[in-house]
Amino acid sequence: MFDWLKKLLPTVRELWTKWTMVQKLILAGITAVSVTALVLVFAVSSKPAAVPIFNVPITNEVVRNGIMIRLDEEGANATVNAAGLISVPDQDTARRMRDILIREDLVPGNVDPWDLFDVQRWTTTALTEDVNLRRSIEREVKQHVEALDDVDRANVVISMPKKAVFSSQQEPATASIIIYAKPRSDITTNRKKIEGIQKLLVFAVEGLKDENITINDESGLRINDFQGMAANDELDLVAKSQKMISDLEKKYRDQVLAALQSTYSQDRVRDLNVKIDMDYSKKQSEITEYTPIIINPDNPNTPYDDSQKQESIPIEIQKTDKKWTGTLYSPEGPAGTAGQVPPNYADMSNTYGTSEETGLRQTNAVNSKKTQEEKKPSIDRVTVSVNIDGTWKKKYDGKGNPMILVDGSIDREYTAVLPAELDAAAALVRNAIGYNQSRGDSVAVQNIPFDRRTQFEKEDFVYIRGQQTRRTFIILILAVIGFIILIFGVNALKKIGDIRRKRKEAEEQRRRDVEEEARLYGAQEPGIDITMSEDDRRRAELVGNVESMAREHPENVAQLIRTWMMEE
């Protein structure tokens, strides 16, 4: 089967040996270029095509930059071409980013909502076209909803009624969605995410309104009932406000503790209590403020205020001066009716007198300013309390040793913090929290001794244990020294006894040698009969045998002596 290959290899090998170095280099270059070209072709062909988020370019640079910043926050690798078309690597990312932009109202005004779905319509009748359009919209909406990170799957049903001749007779479009959330997802309780899905439907279906959209979870509970969620929103607001207060209290606590502990040490300032009362409700109010009119402004070159101010300036004055003399009368009303004049005026009717009337009417101008103020969450009151411990100092005797009380504890002396230091610490705390007396802030810095009985008991135990250990160590050293001295003394006495014993033995041996020499000397003289003991006789025989053996075998004796000397 592979005979042709077996024949081809020798042929190629033969041609390779016949080629020159230039031909071989040319073949290698052609092979390298071919391989590189194939790699580039595969790389270019396998590169995924970019998917546009919107089918129309975005020419508004401000809007485009806002969209790009939001896409960068989501980690999408978005690109913009020269025409302004924004693209992402794949279709799933495009759907997910499109949903986020719709949810956060970042879709530009020139983008047609229908371009988001790229629906292709083909049919032969209007009815079939409407059905295909509805199905396409349902499918695209389903894909967009399922592209969200919090949604596992979704069921979408959209009703698009026929267009009526009159708008008053037009039935509204409706939509319903059942969402199956992923584990540990908050989409069923997160109002912002639900509103994003609702906006997606409004963009997808023409004529669809928010009140005609129903979004349910997998248990059948409606989750886009925002009126029913008002209580939850209020609870969320309270929880967020409490968290904001806690974070602010922690911030103040850390700042003040860091300042005090750097001065008085961490052991003397252990904790600090901060309580912040906040009003996190939003209120709107209108304020009218009246200010005096400045006649002459203040001269900045003078050290005093020489400005002239006036509360108001008259802009119109009307003066009335009326005099009248004659008969006074009181009108009785229409003819034939009883008069309504009081008795005291009725008695004055038809009397002669003089009437004089003088009046002055003046209109003034004042400075007024109306301000629309929106009150945001603000701090109503801040209270801080902190305790600074004094210093404890051990008492020592004349020898530099701590003084011990009757109960075995170390005697200590407490020094309280001076009032001036407490005032300075209080001023430091006020500056740290932004103290405002008008809103009722309170700062209390006290000097109350901490309960350090457990700490002192541990210190006393360590000190007493150290003293006991030191005494035990000294006694042990003295015992070891005494034991060593005893050993040296015993050895010295033993050596002295050995020396005396050796001297006695040497003296006894010397005496015996002298007696032996005398006995031997007397044995050599004729006529002297010396009686030898059994031991002397054996020794004499042994000496004689050794002398005879030394004369007969001198080499063996010499070898024996050498062996003895080496062993010694």
PDB file of C-alpha atoms in Angstrom, residues 44-331:
ATOM      1  CA  VAL A  44      -7.412  35.190   9.825  1.00  0.00           C
ATOM      2  CA  SER A  45     -10.150  32.727   8.891  1.00  0.00           C
ATOM      3  CA  SER A  46     -10.602  31.546  12.515  1.00  0.00           C
ATOM      4  CA  LYS A  47     -10.811  35.101  13.912  1.00  0.00           C
ATOM      5  CA  PRO A  48     -14.398  35.751  15.116  1.00  0.00           C
ATOM      6  CA  ALA A  49     -16.284  38.502  13.337  1.00  0.00           C
ATOM      7  CA  ALA A  50     -17.333  41.490  15.447  1.00  0.00           C
ATOM      8  CA  VAL A  51     -21.055  41.851  16.184  1.00  0.00           C
ATOM      9  CA  PRO A  52     -22.491  45.390  16.280  1.00  0.00           C
ATOM     10  CA  ILE A  53     -24.554  46.348  19.319  1.00  0.00           C
ATOM     11  CA  PHE A  54     -26.670  48.769  17.269  1.00  0.00           C
ATOM     12  CA  ASN A  55     -27.205  48.563  13.535  1.00  0.00           C
ATOM     13  CA  VAL A  56     -26.695  52.298  13.089  1.00  0.00           C
ATOM     14  CA  PRO A  57     -23.554  54.320  13.843  1.00  0.00           C
ATOM     15  CA  ILE A  58     -23.552  56.681  16.832  1.00  0.00           C
ATOM     16  CA  THR A  59     -22.245  60.037  15.697  1.00  0.00           C
ATOM     17  CA  ASN A  60     -22.748  61.907  18.976  1.00  0.00           C
ATOM     18  CA  GLU A  61     -19.339  61.726  20.630  1.00  0.00           C
ATOM     19  CA  VAL A  62     -20.630  62.419  24.143  1.00  0.00           C
ATOM     20  CA  VAL A  63     -23.241  59.652  23.943  1.00  0.00           C
ATOM     21  CA  ARG A  64     -20.734  57.275  22.369  1.00  0.00           C
ATOM     22  CA  ASN A  65     -18.163  57.918  25.107  1.00  0.00           C
ATOM     23  CA  GLY A  66     -20.788  57.275  27.787  1.00  0.00           C
ATOM     24  CA  ILE A  67     -21.701  53.961  26.176  1.00  0.00           C
ATOM     25  CA  MET A  68     -18.042  52.933  25.858  1.00  0.00           C
ATOM     26  CA  ILE A  69     -17.370  53.734  29.534  1.00  0.00           C
ATOM     27  CA  ARG A  70     -20.352  51.590  30.574  1.00  0.00           C
ATOM     28  CA  LEU A  71     -19.195  48.725  28.336  1.00  0.00           C
ATOM     29  CA  ASP A  72     -15.685  48.929  29.815  1.00  0.00           C
ATOM     30  CA  GLU A  73     -17.179  48.644  33.304  1.00  0.00           C
ATOM     31  CA  GLU A  74     -18.853  45.376  32.241  1.00  0.00           C
ATOM     32  CA  GLY A  75     -15.579  44.046  30.817  1.00  0.00           C
ATOM     33  CA  ALA A  76     -16.812  43.903  27.192  1.00  0.00           C
ATOM     34  CA  ASN A  77     -14.085  44.162  24.566  1.00  0.00           C
ATOM     35  CA  ALA A  78     -15.912  46.839  22.572  1.00  0.00           C
ATOM     36  CA  THR A  79     -14.493  48.599  19.514  1.00  0.00           C
ATOM     37  CA  VAL A  80     -15.603  51.629  17.489  1.00  0.00           C
ATOM     38  CA  ASN A  81     -14.914  51.995  13.778  1.00  0.00           C
ATOM     39  CA  ALA A  82     -14.418  55.238  11.902  1.00  0.00           C
ATOM     40  CA  ALA A  83     -18.149  55.567  11.165  1.00  0.00           C
ATOM     41  CA  GLY A  84     -19.084  55.297  14.850  1.00  0.00           C
ATOM     42  CA  LEU A  85     -20.448  51.732  14.859  1.00  0.00           C
ATOM     43  CA  ILE A  86     -19.870  50.008  18.237  1.00  0.00           C
ATOM     44  CA  SER A  87     -19.093  46.275  18.040  1.00  0.00           C
ATOM     45  CA  VAL A  88     -18.340  43.425  20.482  1.00  0.00           C
ATOM     46  CA  PRO A  89     -16.731  39.998  19.843  1.00  0.00           C
ATOM     47  CA  ASP A  90     -19.821  37.716  19.900  1.00  0.00           C
ATOM     48  CA  GLN A  91     -23.612  37.689  19.718  1.00  0.00           C
ATOM     49  CA  ASP A  92     -24.170  36.775  23.388  1.00  0.00           C
ATOM     50  CA  THR A  93     -22.097  39.725  24.573  1.00  0.00           C
ATOM     51  CA  ALA A  94     -23.986  42.000  22.168  1.00  0.00           C
ATOM     52  CA  ARG A  95     -27.355  40.903  23.616  1.00  0.00           C
ATOM     53  CA  ARG A  96     -26.186  41.292  27.199  1.00  0.00           C
ATOM     54  CA  MET A  97     -24.664  44.746  26.627  1.00  0.00           C
ATOM     55  CA  ARG A  98     -27.737  45.845  24.673  1.00  0.00           C
ATOM     56  CA  ASP A  99     -29.976  44.867  27.591  1.00  0.00           C
ATOM     57  CA  ILE A 100     -27.826  46.826  30.031  1.00  0.00           C
ATOM     58  CA  LEU A 101     -27.855  49.942  27.838  1.00  0.00           C
ATOM     59  CA  ILE A 102     -31.643  49.757  27.455  1.00  0.00           C
ATOM     60  CA  ARG A 103     -32.092  49.235  31.201  1.00  0.00           C
ATOM     61  CA  GLU A 104     -29.973  52.283  32.061  1.00  0.00           C
ATOM     62  CA  ASP A 105     -31.445  54.588  29.361  1.00  0.00           C
ATOM     63  CA  LEU A 106     -28.192  54.817  27.428  1.00  0.00           C
ATOM     64  CA  VAL A 107     -29.733  54.043  24.029  1.00  0.00           C
ATOM     65  CA  PRO A 108     -29.182  57.026  21.675  1.00  0.00           C
ATOM     66  CA  GLY A 109     -32.194  58.792  20.230  1.00  0.00           C
ATOM     67  CA  ASN A 110     -31.317  57.952  16.601  1.00  0.00           C
ATOM     68  CA  VAL A 111     -31.455  54.194  17.300  1.00  0.00           C
ATOM     69  CA  ASP A 112     -34.690  52.594  16.159  1.00  0.00           C
ATOM     70  CA  PRO A 113     -35.922  50.031  18.715  1.00  0.00           C
ATOM     71  CA  TRP A 114     -36.774  47.656  15.884  1.00  0.00           C
ATOM     72  CA  ASP A 115     -33.151  47.640  14.736  1.00  0.00           C
ATOM     73  CA  LEU A 116     -32.215  45.977  18.003  1.00  0.00           C
ATOM     74  CA  PHE A 117     -33.826  42.702  16.970  1.00  0.00           C
ATOM     75  CA  ASP A 118     -32.973  42.396  13.287  1.00  0.00           C
ATOM     76  CA  VAL A 119     -36.312  40.685  12.447  1.00  0.00           C
ATOM     77  CA  GLN A 120     -36.591  39.266   8.924  1.00  0.00           C
ATOM     78  CA  ARG A 121     -40.113  39.178   7.484  1.00  0.00           C
ATOM     79  CA  TRP A 122     -41.137  36.982   4.552  1.00  0.00           C
ATOM     80  CA  THR A 123     -44.635  35.784   3.749  1.00  0.00           C
ATOM     81  CA  THR A 124     -47.256  35.918   1.135  1.00  0.00           C
ATOM     82  CA  THR A 125     -50.199  37.134   3.234  1.00  0.00           C
ATOM     83  CA  ALA A 126     -50.629  39.854   5.825  1.00  0.00           C
ATOM     84  CA  LEU A 127     -51.882  37.375   8.426  1.00  0.00           C
ATOM     85  CA  THR A 128     -48.839  35.157   8.057  1.00  0.00           C
ATOM     86  CA  GLU A 129     -46.608  38.223   8.207  1.00  0.00           C
ATOM     87  CA  ASP A 130     -48.194  39.374  11.466  1.00  0.00           C
ATOM     88  CA  VAL A 131     -47.843  35.920  13.017  1.00  0.00           C
ATOM     89  CA  ASN A 132     -44.200  35.668  11.950  1.00  0.00           C
ATOM     90  CA  LEU A 133     -43.564  39.167  13.270  1.00  0.00           C
ATOM     91  CA  ARG A 134     -45.035  38.299  16.677  1.00  0.00           C
ATOM     92  CA  ARG A 135     -43.123  35.035  16.847  1.00  0.00           C
ATOM     93  CA  SER A 136     -39.874  36.755  15.858  1.00  0.00           C
ATOM     94  CA  ILE A 137     -40.342  39.402  18.508  1.00  0.00           C
ATOM     95  CA  GLU A 138     -41.135  36.769  21.150  1.00  0.00           C
ATOM     96  CA  ARG A 139     -38.064  34.756  20.167  1.00  0.00           C
ATOM     97  CA  GLU A 140     -35.755  37.758  20.189  1.00  0.00           C
ATOM     98  CA  VAL A 141     -37.124  39.029  23.497  1.00  0.00           C
ATOM     99  CA  LYS A 142     -36.715  35.559  24.987  1.00  0.00           C
ATOM    100  CA  GLN A 143     -33.088  35.414  23.817  1.00  0.00           C
ATOM    101  CA  HIS A 144     -32.380  38.869  25.224  1.00  0.00           C
ATOM    102  CA  VAL A 145     -33.915  38.063  28.602  1.00  0.00           C
ATOM    103  CA  GLU A 146     -32.100  34.724  28.824  1.00  0.00           C
ATOM    104  CA  ALA A 147     -28.826  36.473  27.964  1.00  0.00           C
ATOM    105  CA  LEU A 148     -28.950  38.212  31.354  1.00  0.00           C
ATOM    106  CA  ASP A 149     -26.622  36.814  33.994  1.00  0.00           C
ATOM    107  CA  ASP A 150     -29.437  36.465  36.549  1.00  0.00           C
ATOM    108  CA  VAL A 151     -31.901  34.569  34.310  1.00  0.00           C
ATOM    109  CA  ASP A 152     -31.726  30.840  33.724  1.00  0.00           C
ATOM    110  CA  ARG A 153     -34.594  30.687  31.230  1.00  0.00           C
ATOM    111  CA  ALA A 154     -37.739  32.658  30.363  1.00  0.00           C
ATOM    112  CA  ASN A 155     -41.123  32.209  28.703  1.00  0.00           C
ATOM    113  CA  VAL A 156     -42.454  35.167  26.699  1.00  0.00           C
ATOM    114  CA  VAL A 157     -45.998  35.684  25.350  1.00  0.00           C
ATOM    115  CA  ILE A 158     -46.870  38.858  23.441  1.00  0.00           C
ATOM    116  CA  SER A 159     -50.319  39.853  22.208  1.00  0.00           C
ATOM    117  CA  MET A 160     -50.444  42.347  19.341  1.00  0.00           C
ATOM    118  CA  PRO A 161     -54.095  43.174  18.402  1.00  0.00           C
ATOM    119  CA  LYS A 162     -55.087  44.361  14.988  1.00  0.00           C
ATOM    120  CA  LYS A 163     -55.000  48.044  14.294  1.00  0.00           C
ATOM    121  CA  ALA A 164     -58.399  49.694  14.621  1.00  0.00           C
ATOM    122  CA  VAL A 165     -59.698  52.486  12.458  1.00  0.00           C
ATOM    123  CA  PHE A 166     -60.166  54.817  15.412  1.00  0.00           C
ATOM    124  CA  SER A 167     -57.608  55.165  18.172  1.00  0.00           C
ATOM    125  CA  SER A 168     -60.330  55.103  20.832  1.00  0.00           C
ATOM    126  CA  GLN A 169     -61.274  51.602  19.679  1.00  0.00           C
ATOM    127  CA  GLN A 170     -57.680  50.343  19.570  1.00  0.00           C
ATOM    128  CA  GLU A 171     -57.057  47.504  21.989  1.00  0.00           C
ATOM    129  CA  PRO A 172     -53.710  47.765  23.836  1.00  0.00           C
ATOM    130  CA  ALA A 173     -50.824  45.372  23.299  1.00  0.00           C
ATOM    131  CA  THR A 174     -50.006  43.114  26.216  1.00  0.00           C
ATOM    132  CA  ALA A 175     -47.012  41.030  27.234  1.00  0.00           C
ATOM    133  CA  SER A 176     -46.326  38.486  29.947  1.00  0.00           C
ATOM    134  CA  ILE A 177     -43.024  36.909  30.976  1.00  0.00           C
ATOM    135  CA  ILE A 178     -42.208  34.107  33.377  1.00  0.00           C
ATOM    136  CA  ILE A 179     -38.619  34.348  34.645  1.00  0.00           C
ATOM    137  CA  TYR A 180     -36.710  31.410  36.117  1.00  0.00           C
ATOM    138  CA  ALA A 181     -33.909  32.989  38.150  1.00  0.00           C
ATOM    139  CA  LYS A 182     -30.514  31.450  38.677  1.00  0.00           C
ATOM    140  CA  PRO A 183     -29.488  30.359  42.184  1.00  0.00           C
ATOM    141  CA  ARG A 184     -28.403  33.207  44.475  1.00  0.00           C
ATOM    142  CA  SER A 185     -29.818  35.796  42.038  1.00  0.00           C
ATOM    143  CA  ASP A 186     -31.686  38.893  43.245  1.00  0.00           C
ATOM    144  CA  ILE A 187     -33.509  39.697  40.005  1.00  0.00           C
ATOM    145  CA  THR A 188     -36.913  38.935  41.548  1.00  0.00           C
ATOM    146  CA  THR A 189     -36.371  41.599  44.223  1.00  0.00           C
ATOM    147  CA  ASN A 190     -34.113  44.081  42.415  1.00  0.00           C
ATOM    148  CA  ARG A 191     -36.377  46.790  41.077  1.00  0.00           C
ATOM    149  CA  LYS A 192     -33.783  48.241  38.722  1.00  0.00           C
ATOM    150  CA  LYS A 193     -33.270  44.916  36.939  1.00  0.00           C
ATOM    151  CA  ILE A 194     -37.014  44.331  36.632  1.00  0.00           C
ATOM    152  CA  GLU A 195     -37.480  47.809  35.167  1.00  0.00           C
ATOM    153  CA  GLY A 196     -34.744  46.982  32.653  1.00  0.00           C
ATOM    154  CA  ILE A 197     -36.687  43.951  31.419  1.00  0.00           C
ATOM    155  CA  GLN A 198     -39.867  46.046  31.293  1.00  0.00           C
ATOM    156  CA  LYS A 199     -38.139  48.709  29.189  1.00  0.00           C
ATOM    157  CA  LEU A 200     -36.859  45.983  26.901  1.00  0.00           C
ATOM    158  CA  LEU A 201     -40.439  44.917  26.212  1.00  0.00           C
ATOM    159  CA  VAL A 202     -41.583  48.501  25.654  1.00  0.00           C
ATOM    160  CA  PHE A 203     -38.860  48.939  23.025  1.00  0.00           C
ATOM    161  CA  ALA A 204     -39.628  45.595  21.405  1.00  0.00           C
ATOM    162  CA  VAL A 205     -43.397  45.873  20.995  1.00  0.00           C
ATOM    163  CA  GLU A 206     -44.989  48.879  19.343  1.00  0.00           C
ATOM    164  CA  GLY A 207     -47.714  50.449  21.443  1.00  0.00           C
ATOM    165  CA  LEU A 208     -46.911  48.414  24.559  1.00  0.00           C
ATOM    166  CA  LYS A 209     -47.176  50.323  27.835  1.00  0.00           C
ATOM    167  CA  ASP A 210     -45.789  49.574  31.271  1.00  0.00           C
ATOM    168  CA  GLU A 211     -49.190  48.921  32.829  1.00  0.00           C
ATOM    169  CA  ASN A 212     -49.891  46.171  30.259  1.00  0.00           C
ATOM    170  CA  ILE A 213     -46.755  44.175  31.095  1.00  0.00           C
ATOM    171  CA  THR A 214     -46.817  41.328  33.596  1.00  0.00           C
ATOM    172  CA  ILE A 215     -43.563  39.787  34.826  1.00  0.00           C
ATOM    173  CA  ASN A 216     -43.864  36.775  37.124  1.00  0.00           C
ATOM    174  CA  ASP A 217     -41.347  34.538  38.791  1.00  0.00           C
ATOM    175  CA  GLU A 218     -41.359  30.747  38.611  1.00  0.00           C
ATOM    176  CA  SER A 219     -43.795  30.540  41.548  1.00  0.00           C
ATOM    177  CA  GLY A 220     -46.376  32.747  39.803  1.00  0.00           C
ATOM    178  CA  LEU A 221     -45.742  35.845  41.942  1.00  0.00           C
ATOM    179  CA  ARG A 222     -45.819  39.135  40.050  1.00  0.00           C
ATOM    180  CA  ILE A 223     -42.510  40.912  40.498  1.00  0.00           C
ATOM    181  CA  ASN A 224     -43.161  44.117  38.523  1.00  0.00           C
ATOM    182  CA  ASP A 225     -45.858  45.328  40.905  1.00  0.00           C
ATOM    183  CA  PHE A 226     -43.911  48.423  41.862  1.00  0.00           C
ATOM    184  CA  GLN A 227     -46.722  49.858  43.981  1.00  0.00           C
ATOM    185  CA  GLY A 228     -46.595  46.773  46.163  1.00  0.00           C
ATOM    186  CA  MET A 229     -42.808  47.062  46.271  1.00  0.00           C
ATOM    187  CA  ALA A 230     -42.968  50.530  47.813  1.00  0.00           C
ATOM    188  CA  ALA A 231     -42.765  49.031  51.295  1.00  0.00           C
ATOM    189  CA  ASN A 232     -39.708  47.017  50.271  1.00  0.00           C
ATOM    190  CA  ASP A 233     -38.147  50.130  48.754  1.00  0.00           C
ATOM    191  CA  GLU A 234     -38.710  51.963  52.013  1.00  0.00           C
ATOM    192  CA  LEU A 235     -37.091  49.129  53.938  1.00  0.00           C
ATOM    193  CA  ASP A 236     -34.171  49.172  51.513  1.00  0.00           C
ATOM    194  CA  LEU A 237     -33.859  52.924  52.002  1.00  0.00           C
ATOM    195  CA  VAL A 238     -33.826  52.500  55.770  1.00  0.00           C
ATOM    196  CA  ALA A 239     -31.231  49.715  55.519  1.00  0.00           C
ATOM    197  CA  LYS A 240     -29.024  51.805  53.227  1.00  0.00           C
ATOM    198  CA  SER A 241     -29.380  54.799  55.522  1.00  0.00           C
ATOM    199  CA  GLN A 242     -28.437  52.736  58.570  1.00  0.00           C
ATOM    200  CA  LYS A 243     -25.424  51.380  56.695  1.00  0.00           C
ATOM    201  CA  MET A 244     -24.413  54.899  55.712  1.00  0.00           C
ATOM    202  CA  ILE A 245     -24.680  55.986  59.353  1.00  0.00           C
ATOM    203  CA  SER A 246     -22.658  52.970  60.505  1.00  0.00           C
ATOM    204  CA  ASP A 247     -19.950  53.662  57.929  1.00  0.00           C
ATOM    205  CA  LEU A 248     -19.800  57.314  58.961  1.00  0.00           C
ATOM    206  CA  GLU A 249     -19.623  56.376  62.659  1.00  0.00           C
ATOM    207  CA  LYS A 250     -16.813  53.925  61.906  1.00  0.00           C
ATOM    208  CA  LYS A 251     -14.965  56.602  59.945  1.00  0.00           C
ATOM    209  CA  TYR A 252     -15.179  59.087  62.843  1.00  0.00           C
ATOM    210  CA  ARG A 253     -14.245  56.376  65.351  1.00  0.00           C
ATOM    211  CA  ASP A 254     -11.156  55.345  63.396  1.00  0.00           C
ATOM    212  CA  GLN A 255     -10.007  58.932  62.925  1.00  0.00           C
ATOM    213  CA  VAL A 256     -10.400  59.933  66.573  1.00  0.00           C
ATOM    214  CA  LEU A 257      -8.919  56.673  67.908  1.00  0.00           C
ATOM    215  CA  ALA A 258      -5.902  56.998  65.618  1.00  0.00           C
ATOM    216  CA  ALA A 259      -5.284  60.556  66.865  1.00  0.00           C
ATOM    217  CA  LEU A 260      -5.715  59.717  70.576  1.00  0.00           C
ATOM    218  CA  GLN A 261      -3.841  56.402  70.499  1.00  0.00           C
ATOM    219  CA  SER A 262      -0.863  58.034  68.798  1.00  0.00           C
ATOM    220  CA  THR A 263      -0.688  60.419  71.791  1.00  0.00           C
ATOM    221  CA  TYR A 264      -1.743  58.288  74.768  1.00  0.00           C
ATOM    222  CA  SER A 265      -0.896  54.779  73.395  1.00  0.00           C
ATOM    223  CA  GLN A 266      -3.336  52.085  72.392  1.00  0.00           C
ATOM    224  CA  ASP A 267      -3.512  50.575  75.877  1.00  0.00           C
ATOM    225  CA  ARG A 268      -4.773  53.769  77.499  1.00  0.00           C
ATOM    226  CA  VAL A 269      -7.396  54.570  74.829  1.00  0.00           C
ATOM    227  CA  ARG A 270      -9.081  51.308  73.998  1.00  0.00           C
ATOM    228  CA  ASP A 271     -12.472  52.271  72.615  1.00  0.00           C
ATOM    229  CA  LEU A 272     -14.525  55.233  71.549  1.00  0.00           C
ATOM    230  CA  ASN A 273     -18.300  55.558  71.236  1.00  0.00           C
ATOM    231  CA  VAL A 274     -19.758  57.583  68.366  1.00  0.00           C
ATOM    232  CA  LYS A 275     -23.478  58.110  67.823  1.00  0.00           C
ATOM    233  CA  ILE A 276     -24.748  59.988  64.785  1.00  0.00           C
ATOM    234  CA  ASP A 277     -28.372  61.048  64.327  1.00  0.00           C
ATOM    235  CA  MET A 278     -29.222  61.679  60.690  1.00  0.00           C
ATOM    236  CA  ASP A 279     -32.304  62.860  58.861  1.00  0.00           C
ATOM    237  CA  TYR A 280     -32.200  60.991  55.548  1.00  0.00           C
ATOM    238  CA  SER A 281     -35.552  62.254  54.251  1.00  0.00           C
ATOM    239  CA  LYS A 282     -35.655  64.590  51.267  1.00  0.00           C
ATOM    240  CA  LYS A 283     -37.589  67.826  51.710  1.00  0.00           C
ATOM    241  CA  GLN A 284     -38.205  70.801  49.456  1.00  0.00           C
ATOM    242  CA  SER A 285     -38.848  74.256  50.858  1.00  0.00           C
ATOM    243  CA  GLU A 286     -39.091  77.830  49.622  1.00  0.00           C
ATOM    244  CA  ILE A 287     -37.326  80.490  51.664  1.00  0.00           C
ATOM    245  CA  THR A 288     -37.898  84.256  51.330  1.00  0.00           C
ATOM    246  CA  GLU A 289     -35.039  86.299  52.740  1.00  0.00           C
ATOM    247  CA  TYR A 290     -35.138  90.066  53.335  1.00  0.00           C
ATOM    248  CA  THR A 291     -31.839  91.940  53.468  1.00  0.00           C
ATOM    249  CA  PRO A 292     -31.097  95.635  54.079  1.00  0.00           C
ATOM    250  CA  ILE A 293     -30.349  98.000  51.217  1.00  0.00           C
ATOM    251  CA  ILE A 294     -26.726  99.138  51.072  1.00  0.00           C
ATOM    252  CA  ILE A 295     -26.509 102.877  50.536  1.00  0.00           C
ATOM    253  CA  ASN A 296     -22.710 103.150  50.770  1.00  0.00           C
ATOM    254  CA  PRO A 297     -20.558 100.008  50.635  1.00  0.00           C
ATOM    255  CA  ASP A 298     -17.864  99.313  53.204  1.00  0.00           C
ATOM    256  CA  ASN A 299     -14.478 100.844  52.533  1.00  0.00           C
ATOM    257  CA  PRO A 300     -11.914  98.002  52.712  1.00  0.00           C
ATOM    258  CA  ASN A 301      -9.128 100.442  53.589  1.00  0.00           C
ATOM    259  CA  THR A 302     -10.659 101.268  56.962  1.00  0.00           C
ATOM    260  CA  PRO A 303     -10.383  98.890  59.944  1.00  0.00           C
ATOM    261  CA  TYR A 304     -14.062  99.393  60.811  1.00  0.00           C
ATOM    262  CA  ASP A 305     -17.337  98.946  58.982  1.00  0.00           C
ATOM    263  CA  ASP A 306     -18.318 102.348  57.572  1.00  0.00           C
ATOM    264  CA  SER A 307     -21.023 101.101  55.246  1.00  0.00           C
ATOM    265  CA  GLN A 308     -24.489 102.700  55.292  1.00  0.00           C
ATOM    266  CA  LYS A 309     -27.484 100.375  55.230  1.00  0.00           C
ATOM    267  CA  GLN A 310     -31.165 101.082  55.236  1.00  0.00           C
ATOM    268  CA  GLU A 311     -34.018  98.685  55.791  1.00  0.00           C
ATOM    269  CA  SER A 312     -36.137 100.148  52.985  1.00  0.00           C
ATOM    270  CA  ILE A 313     -36.331 103.024  50.520  1.00  0.00           C
ATOM    271  CA  PRO A 314     -39.588 104.944  49.878  1.00  0.00           C
ATOM    272  CA  ILE A 315     -40.517 104.860  46.203  1.00  0.00           C
ATOM    273  CA  GLU A 316     -44.033 106.413  46.379  1.00  0.00           C
ATOM    274  CA  ILE A 317     -45.606 108.851  48.894  1.00  0.00           C
ATOM    275  CA  GLN A 318     -49.270 109.926  48.859  1.00  0.00           C
ATOM    276  CA  LYS A 319     -50.445 112.665  51.235  1.00  0.00           C
ATOM    277  CA  THR A 320     -54.145 113.386  51.907  1.00  0.00           C
ATOM    278  CA  ASP A 321     -55.468 116.591  53.617  1.00  0.00           C
ATOM    279  CA  LYS A 322     -59.261 117.053  53.674  1.00  0.00           C
ATOM    280  CA  LYS A 323     -61.344 119.639  55.657  1.00  0.00           C
ATOM    281  CA  TRP A 324     -65.145 119.973  55.692  1.00  0.00           C
ATOM    282  CA  THR A 325     -67.604 122.203  57.594  1.00  0.00           C
ATOM    283  CA  GLY A 326     -71.432 121.844  57.574  1.00  0.00           C
ATOM    284  CA  THR A 327     -74.403 119.806  58.766  1.00  0.00           C
ATOM    285  CA  LEU A 328     -73.802 116.185  59.652  1.00  0.00           C
ATOM    286  CA  TYR A 329     -76.310 113.547  58.649  1.00  0.00           C
ATOM    287  CA  SER A 330     -76.607 109.802  58.852  1.00  0.00           C
ATOM    288  CA  PRO A 331     -78.015 107.916  55.903  1.00  0.00           C
TER     289      PRO A 331
END
